[in-house]
Amino acid sequence: MRSASLLSLGAVLFVSGCSAPAQEEDNGGQTAQNTGSRLASVSESGKLKVCTTGDYRPFTYLDPKSGEWSGIDIDMAKNLAKSLEVEPEFIQTTWKDLMPDFTSKCDIGVGGVSISLERSQQAYYSEATLDEGKTPITLCENVDKYDTIKEINQPGVRSITPIGGTNEKFADANYPKGEIIRFEDNNKIFDEIIAGRADVMTTDASETRWVAHEHPELCAVHPDKPFNFSQKAYLLPLGDDEFQEYVDQWLNMAKHDGTLDAAEEPWFG
């Protein structure tokens, strides 16, 4: 009886041993499909869907006449798509609709996106692409008038801000005594300061540097010493560790092999 029992147990183990790898292979295949990682879905679709506003140079810009995209993060998104051997598909959004559009339509969100705890509840971030903060930009003749929060937070001082982003949140939090002008078109917002319809705008230091380069009438106010600290990064699908790890590895390489420098050079020099 003991010998028969051992033979039976051996048969069971033999069958189990033969079938286990097949089961593991099946489960492995199902896991790869069921995790929903963008690494798999992007490859299968042949497209990397990129949400971006197209109104925030030097990071993202959509030319209304030619329909051409340009900007640091546009070039970086193209490079990421190339690394995945797919084509980038740019989907225009607004700052107000960035998060709902990203979570429902896109694989990645780019274009000078600031890291915030609010956005972190709905998305992962890549590693930071830039460290900076909010700083003013105004007519060069008014730099000394608007170089502190206290000076800007005064009755009669007109602070202009685009709607729906971190600039608006900063203005609401720091300039309750002043006048806040909420402006729809971020591409033309600096023209309002030049025309005298607004006094100052508080935005990311990187944007103030680029705008001051493009418009000699405007000066960035202490961009090396911003009012606060912030970082920019790329939005990634919440919970998708695989895709986040891939993007972070790609970004780390891009920072060291000249890819990011090449994307920034036309804008920052």
mmCIF file of C-alpha atoms in Angstrom:
data_model
loop_
_atom_site.group_PDB
_atom_site.id
_atom_site.type_symbol
_atom_site.label_atom_id
_atom_site.label_comp_id
_atom_site.label_asym_id
_atom_site.label_seq_id
_atom_site.Cartn_x
_atom_site.Cartn_y
_atom_site.Cartn_z
ATOM 1 C CA MET A 1 0.000 0.000 0.000
ATOM 2 C CA ARG A 2 2.839 2.343 0.918
ATOM 3 C CA SER A 3 4.471 1.784 -2.491
ATOM 4 C CA ALA A 4 1.196 2.386 -4.284
ATOM 5 C CA SER A 5 0.659 5.594 -2.334
ATOM 6 C CA LEU A 6 4.128 6.848 -3.225
ATOM 7 C CA LEU A 7 3.546 6.025 -6.875
ATOM 8 C CA SER A 8 0.268 7.912 -6.837
ATOM 9 C CA LEU A 9 1.899 10.928 -5.134
ATOM 10 C CA GLY A 10 4.734 10.849 -7.672
ATOM 11 C CA ALA A 11 2.242 10.850 -10.520
ATOM 12 C CA VAL A 12 0.459 13.860 -9.048
ATOM 13 C CA LEU A 13 3.730 15.739 -8.597
ATOM 14 C CA PHE A 14 4.806 14.816 -12.119
ATOM 15 C CA VAL A 15 1.535 16.069 -13.613
ATOM 16 C CA SER A 16 1.640 19.208 -11.462
ATOM 17 C CA GLY A 17 5.250 19.819 -12.391
ATOM 18 C CA CYS A 18 4.461 19.523 -16.097
ATOM 19 C CA SER A 19 1.388 21.714 -15.989
ATOM 20 C CA ALA A 20 2.705 24.452 -13.682
ATOM 21 C CA PRO A 21 4.935 26.203 -16.228
ATOM 22 C CA ALA A 22 2.116 26.325 -18.770
ATOM 23 C CA GLN A 23 -0.190 27.803 -16.161
ATOM 24 C CA GLU A 24 2.476 30.314 -15.142
ATOM 25 C CA GLU A 25 2.988 31.262 -18.787
ATOM 26 C CA ASP A 26 -0.765 31.761 -19.231
ATOM 27 C CA ASN A 27 -0.986 33.840 -16.076
ATOM 28 C CA GLY A 28 2.021 35.833 -17.193
ATOM 29 C CA GLY A 29 0.335 36.589 -20.496
ATOM 30 C CA GLN A 30 -2.879 37.582 -18.748
ATOM 31 C CA THR A 31 -1.007 39.745 -16.270
ATOM 32 C CA ALA A 32 0.707 41.663 -19.056
ATOM 33 C CA GLN A 33 -2.677 42.311 -20.655
ATOM 34 C CA ASN A 34 -4.685 42.943 -17.503
ATOM 35 C CA THR A 35 -2.316 45.444 -15.914
ATOM 36 C CA GLY A 36 -3.199 47.857 -18.701
ATOM 37 C CA SER A 37 0.345 49.204 -18.821
ATOM 38 C CA ARG A 38 0.797 51.798 -21.527
ATOM 39 C CA LEU A 39 3.993 50.033 -22.545
ATOM 40 C CA ALA A 40 1.801 47.335 -24.069
ATOM 41 C CA SER A 41 -1.129 49.444 -25.296
ATOM 42 C CA VAL A 42 1.035 52.155 -26.853
ATOM 43 C CA SER A 43 3.056 49.538 -28.701
ATOM 44 C CA GLU A 44 -0.085 47.786 -29.925
ATOM 45 C CA SER A 45 -1.732 51.013 -31.106
ATOM 46 C CA GLY A 46 1.428 52.404 -32.703
ATOM 47 C CA LYS A 47 0.695 55.812 -31.153
ATOM 48 C CA LEU A 48 1.734 57.759 -28.077
ATOM 49 C CA LYS A 49 -1.165 60.080 -27.219
ATOM 50 C CA VAL A 50 0.196 63.308 -25.767
ATOM 51 C CA CYS A 51 -2.002 65.868 -23.995
ATOM 52 C CA THR A 52 -0.619 69.411 -24.136
ATOM 53 C CA THR A 53 -2.035 72.938 -24.168
ATOM 54 C CA GLY A 54 -0.052 74.407 -27.054
ATOM 55 C CA ASP A 55 -0.031 77.834 -25.402
ATOM 56 C CA TYR A 56 2.938 77.761 -23.050
ATOM 57 C CA ARG A 57 6.215 78.557 -24.723
ATOM 58 C CA PRO A 58 9.016 77.548 -24.418
ATOM 59 C CA PHE A 59 7.495 74.159 -23.554
ATOM 60 C CA THR A 60 4.539 73.756 -25.910
ATOM 61 C CA TYR A 61 3.158 75.803 -28.770
ATOM 62 C CA LEU A 62 0.654 75.138 -31.539
ATOM 63 C CA ASP A 63 0.992 77.614 -34.401
ATOM 64 C CA PRO A 64 -2.580 78.627 -35.311
ATOM 65 C CA LYS A 65 -1.620 79.293 -38.933
ATOM 66 C CA SER A 66 0.548 76.307 -39.803
ATOM 67 C CA GLY A 67 -0.858 73.833 -37.290
ATOM 68 C CA GLU A 68 2.725 72.902 -36.387
ATOM 69 C CA TRP A 69 3.717 71.956 -32.840
ATOM 70 C CA SER A 70 6.950 73.199 -31.272
ATOM 71 C CA GLY A 71 8.550 73.524 -27.858
ATOM 72 C CA ILE A 72 10.948 71.776 -25.507
ATOM 73 C CA ASP A 73 8.409 69.215 -24.303
ATOM 74 C CA ILE A 74 7.063 68.680 -27.812
ATOM 75 C CA ASP A 75 10.537 67.644 -28.955
ATOM 76 C CA MET A 76 10.939 65.464 -25.871
ATOM 77 C CA ALA A 77 7.593 63.734 -26.477
ATOM 78 C CA LYS A 78 8.653 63.017 -30.061
ATOM 79 C CA ASN A 79 11.867 61.493 -28.761
ATOM 80 C CA LEU A 80 9.989 59.357 -26.241
ATOM 81 C CA ALA A 81 7.687 58.105 -29.003
ATOM 82 C CA LYS A 82 10.726 57.295 -31.151
ATOM 83 C CA SER A 83 12.223 55.259 -28.302
ATOM 84 C CA LEU A 84 8.982 53.260 -28.187
ATOM 85 C CA GLU A 85 8.994 52.917 -31.998
ATOM 86 C CA VAL A 86 5.590 54.596 -32.320
ATOM 87 C CA GLU A 87 4.258 57.912 -33.625
ATOM 88 C CA PRO A 88 3.301 60.811 -31.316
ATOM 89 C CA GLU A 89 -0.268 62.091 -31.491
ATOM 90 C CA PHE A 90 -0.676 65.522 -29.904
ATOM 91 C CA ILE A 91 -4.061 66.246 -28.351
ATOM 92 C CA GLN A 92 -4.666 69.893 -27.525
ATOM 93 C CA THR A 93 -6.226 70.719 -24.182
ATOM 94 C CA THR A 94 -6.485 73.735 -21.866
ATOM 95 C CA TRP A 95 -5.091 74.259 -18.381
ATOM 96 C CA LYS A 96 -8.609 74.088 -17.020
ATOM 97 C CA ASP A 97 -9.289 70.759 -18.770
ATOM 98 C CA LEU A 98 -5.797 69.277 -18.569
ATOM 99 C CA MET A 99 -6.518 66.654 -15.922
ATOM 100 C CA PRO A 100 -9.871 65.352 -17.215
ATOM 101 C CA ASP A 101 -8.501 65.257 -20.764
ATOM 102 C CA PHE A 102 -5.324 63.499 -19.658
ATOM 103 C CA THR A 103 -7.070 60.834 -17.612
ATOM 104 C CA SER A 104 -9.598 60.069 -20.366
ATOM 105 C CA LYS A 105 -7.650 60.531 -23.597
ATOM 106 C CA CYS A 106 -3.871 60.448 -23.216
ATOM 107 C CA ASP A 107 -0.852 58.344 -22.341
ATOM 108 C CA ILE A 108 1.256 61.285 -21.162
ATOM 109 C CA GLY A 109 0.766 64.967 -20.415
ATOM 110 C CA VAL A 110 3.522 67.478 -21.223
ATOM 111 C CA GLY A 111 4.106 71.177 -21.711
ATOM 112 C CA GLY A 112 5.549 72.838 -18.621
ATOM 113 C CA VAL A 113 3.263 70.955 -16.235
ATOM 114 C CA SER A 114 3.984 71.853 -12.610
ATOM 115 C CA ILE A 115 3.933 69.174 -9.941
ATOM 116 C CA SER A 116 1.078 69.673 -7.481
ATOM 117 C CA LEU A 117 -0.475 67.522 -4.777
ATOM 118 C CA GLU A 118 -3.894 68.063 -6.344
ATOM 119 C CA ARG A 119 -2.763 66.617 -9.667
ATOM 120 C CA SER A 120 -0.919 63.822 -7.850
ATOM 121 C CA GLN A 121 -4.274 62.474 -6.684
ATOM 122 C CA GLN A 122 -5.162 61.738 -10.303
ATOM 123 C CA ALA A 123 -1.841 60.957 -11.971
ATOM 124 C CA TYR A 124 1.720 59.811 -11.520
ATOM 125 C CA TYR A 125 4.562 62.140 -12.392
ATOM 126 C CA SER A 126 7.826 61.399 -14.117
ATOM 127 C CA GLU A 127 11.007 62.481 -12.396
ATOM 128 C CA ALA A 128 11.340 66.277 -12.459
ATOM 129 C CA THR A 129 12.472 67.913 -15.687
ATOM 130 C CA LEU A 130 13.093 71.346 -14.142
ATOM 131 C CA ASP A 131 13.414 73.021 -10.727
ATOM 132 C CA GLU A 132 12.134 76.587 -10.516
ATOM 133 C CA GLY A 133 9.330 78.709 -9.021
ATOM 134 C CA LYS A 134 6.970 81.623 -9.538
ATOM 135 C CA THR A 135 8.409 85.054 -10.279
ATOM 136 C CA PRO A 136 7.021 88.289 -11.766
ATOM 137 C CA ILE A 137 7.420 89.732 -15.229
ATOM 138 C CA THR A 138 6.558 93.341 -15.998
ATOM 139 C CA LEU A 139 7.645 96.343 -18.057
ATOM 140 C CA CYS A 140 11.354 96.868 -17.517
ATOM 141 C CA GLU A 141 10.701 100.336 -16.099
ATOM 142 C CA ASN A 142 8.535 98.780 -13.346
ATOM 143 C CA VAL A 143 10.835 96.011 -12.109
ATOM 144 C CA ASP A 144 11.534 97.761 -8.783
ATOM 145 C CA LYS A 145 7.819 98.366 -8.223
ATOM 146 C CA TYR A 146 6.820 94.678 -8.414
ATOM 147 C CA ASP A 147 9.687 92.663 -6.990
ATOM 148 C CA THR A 148 7.931 91.438 -3.828
ATOM 149 C CA ILE A 149 4.612 89.777 -3.094
ATOM 150 C CA LYS A 150 3.727 92.653 -0.755
ATOM 151 C CA GLU A 151 4.226 95.214 -3.536
ATOM 152 C CA ILE A 152 2.087 93.265 -5.974
ATOM 153 C CA ASN A 153 -0.605 92.554 -3.370
ATOM 154 C CA GLN A 154 -1.832 96.134 -3.286
ATOM 155 C CA PRO A 155 -5.101 97.801 -4.349
ATOM 156 C CA GLY A 156 -4.825 99.051 -7.905
ATOM 157 C CA VAL A 157 -2.101 96.628 -8.978
ATOM 158 C CA ARG A 158 -3.416 94.600 -11.894
ATOM 159 C CA SER A 159 -2.067 91.046 -11.910
ATOM 160 C CA ILE A 160 -2.917 89.109 -15.036
ATOM 161 C CA THR A 161 -3.069 85.314 -15.069
ATOM 162 C CA PRO A 162 -4.204 82.524 -17.381
ATOM 163 C CA ILE A 163 -7.251 80.584 -16.243
ATOM 164 C CA GLY A 164 -7.065 77.162 -14.672
ATOM 165 C CA GLY A 165 -3.397 76.577 -13.862
ATOM 166 C CA THR A 166 -0.968 77.028 -11.004
ATOM 167 C CA ASN A 167 -0.421 80.699 -11.926
ATOM 168 C CA GLU A 168 -4.057 81.463 -11.163
ATOM 169 C CA LYS A 169 -3.861 79.543 -7.875
ATOM 170 C CA PHE A 170 -0.750 81.502 -6.877
ATOM 171 C CA ALA A 171 -2.390 84.835 -7.702
ATOM 172 C CA ASP A 172 -5.547 83.968 -5.755
ATOM 173 C CA ALA A 173 -3.519 82.885 -2.726
ATOM 174 C CA ASN A 174 -1.063 85.779 -2.675
ATOM 175 C CA TYR A 175 -2.764 88.833 -4.170
ATOM 176 C CA PRO A 176 -6.188 89.099 -2.452
ATOM 177 C CA LYS A 177 -5.865 92.892 -2.104
ATOM 178 C CA GLY A 178 -4.905 93.468 -5.713
ATOM 179 C CA GLU A 179 -6.895 93.197 -8.918
ATOM 180 C CA ILE A 180 -6.638 89.820 -10.640
ATOM 181 C CA ILE A 181 -7.304 89.780 -14.377
ATOM 182 C CA ARG A 182 -8.156 86.273 -15.634
ATOM 183 C CA PHE A 183 -7.196 85.996 -19.277
ATOM 184 C CA GLU A 184 -8.258 83.267 -21.685
ATOM 185 C CA ASP A 185 -5.475 83.355 -24.302
ATOM 186 C CA ASN A 186 -2.093 82.477 -22.813
ATOM 187 C CA ASN A 187 -0.433 83.141 -26.173
ATOM 188 C CA LYS A 188 -1.398 86.841 -26.037
ATOM 189 C CA ILE A 189 -1.329 87.417 -22.294
ATOM 190 C CA PHE A 190 1.977 89.319 -22.273
ATOM 191 C CA ASP A 191 0.677 91.742 -24.910
ATOM 192 C CA GLU A 192 -1.733 92.988 -22.231
ATOM 193 C CA ILE A 193 1.184 94.155 -20.073
ATOM 194 C CA ILE A 194 2.926 95.798 -23.037
ATOM 195 C CA ALA A 195 -0.319 97.583 -23.967
ATOM 196 C CA GLY A 196 -0.789 98.864 -20.408
ATOM 197 C CA ARG A 197 -3.954 96.889 -19.691
ATOM 198 C CA ALA A 198 -2.200 94.906 -16.935
ATOM 199 C CA ASP A 199 0.743 95.673 -14.675
ATOM 200 C CA VAL A 200 2.403 92.375 -13.886
ATOM 201 C CA MET A 201 2.156 88.628 -14.289
ATOM 202 C CA THR A 202 3.528 86.038 -11.894
ATOM 203 C CA THR A 203 4.512 82.853 -13.689
ATOM 204 C CA ASP A 204 7.248 80.256 -13.866
ATOM 205 C CA ALA A 205 10.777 81.632 -14.008
ATOM 206 C CA SER A 206 11.510 79.670 -17.192
ATOM 207 C CA GLU A 207 8.645 81.381 -18.995
ATOM 208 C CA THR A 208 9.718 84.841 -17.818
ATOM 209 C CA ARG A 209 13.212 84.262 -19.201
ATOM 210 C CA TRP A 210 11.870 83.246 -22.590
ATOM 211 C CA VAL A 211 9.335 86.102 -22.762
ATOM 212 C CA ALA A 212 11.960 88.692 -21.785
ATOM 213 C CA HIS A 213 14.131 87.359 -24.595
ATOM 214 C CA GLU A 214 11.259 87.703 -27.095
ATOM 215 C CA HIS A 215 9.925 91.076 -25.874
ATOM 216 C CA PRO A 216 12.611 93.660 -25.003
ATOM 217 C CA GLU A 217 9.995 95.837 -23.257
ATOM 218 C CA LEU A 218 9.473 93.162 -20.612
ATOM 219 C CA CYS A 219 11.880 92.089 -17.887
ATOM 220 C CA ALA A 220 11.928 88.976 -15.731
ATOM 221 C CA VAL A 221 12.051 89.961 -12.056
ATOM 222 C CA HIS A 222 14.684 87.960 -10.099
ATOM 223 C CA PRO A 223 14.099 84.658 -11.991
ATOM 224 C CA ASP A 224 17.053 83.134 -10.102
ATOM 225 C CA LYS A 225 15.315 83.829 -6.775
ATOM 226 C CA PRO A 226 11.624 82.976 -7.312
ATOM 227 C CA PHE A 227 8.914 83.466 -4.697
ATOM 228 C CA ASN A 228 8.508 79.724 -4.139
ATOM 229 C CA PHE A 229 9.866 76.352 -5.206
ATOM 230 C CA SER A 230 8.253 74.166 -7.818
ATOM 231 C CA GLN A 231 9.167 71.464 -10.273
ATOM 232 C CA LYS A 232 8.003 70.528 -13.728
ATOM 233 C CA ALA A 233 7.473 66.962 -14.871
ATOM 234 C CA TYR A 234 5.372 64.822 -17.189
ATOM 235 C CA LEU A 235 1.954 63.459 -16.247
ATOM 236 C CA LEU A 236 1.692 59.662 -16.372
ATOM 237 C CA PRO A 237 -1.221 57.261 -15.761
ATOM 238 C CA LEU A 238 -1.943 56.715 -12.071
ATOM 239 C CA GLY A 239 -0.916 53.234 -10.899
ATOM 240 C CA ASP A 240 1.058 52.325 -14.028
ATOM 241 C CA ASP A 241 4.432 51.557 -12.430
ATOM 242 C CA GLU A 242 5.775 49.883 -15.577
ATOM 243 C CA PHE A 243 5.232 52.912 -17.765
ATOM 244 C CA GLN A 244 6.512 55.307 -15.099
ATOM 245 C CA GLU A 245 9.724 53.299 -14.732
ATOM 246 C CA TYR A 246 10.252 53.286 -18.496
ATOM 247 C CA VAL A 247 9.677 57.044 -18.843
ATOM 248 C CA ASP A 248 11.994 57.783 -15.911
ATOM 249 C CA GLN A 249 14.751 55.639 -17.422
ATOM 250 C CA TRP A 250 14.315 57.317 -20.797
ATOM 251 C CA LEU A 251 14.326 60.773 -19.174
ATOM 252 C CA ASN A 252 17.434 60.019 -17.139
ATOM 253 C CA MET A 253 19.255 58.993 -20.294
ATOM 254 C CA ALA A 254 17.969 62.083 -22.149
ATOM 255 C CA LYS A 255 19.390 64.336 -19.448
ATOM 256 C CA HIS A 256 22.835 62.819 -19.849
ATOM 257 C CA ASP A 257 23.153 62.099 -23.568
ATOM 258 C CA GLY A 258 22.402 65.626 -24.824
ATOM 259 C CA THR A 259 18.771 65.032 -25.862
ATOM 260 C CA LEU A 260 17.263 67.442 -23.310
ATOM 261 C CA ASP A 261 19.987 70.036 -23.893
ATOM 262 C CA ALA A 262 19.288 69.932 -27.632
ATOM 263 C CA ALA A 263 15.570 70.478 -27.022
ATOM 264 C CA GLU A 264 16.238 73.468 -24.742
ATOM 265 C CA GLU A 265 18.948 75.159 -26.811
ATOM 266 C CA PRO A 266 16.694 76.934 -29.362
ATOM 267 C CA TRP A 267 14.664 78.485 -26.539
ATOM 268 C CA PHE A 268 17.153 79.253 -23.791
ATOM 269 C CA GLY A 269 20.362 79.467 -25.824
#
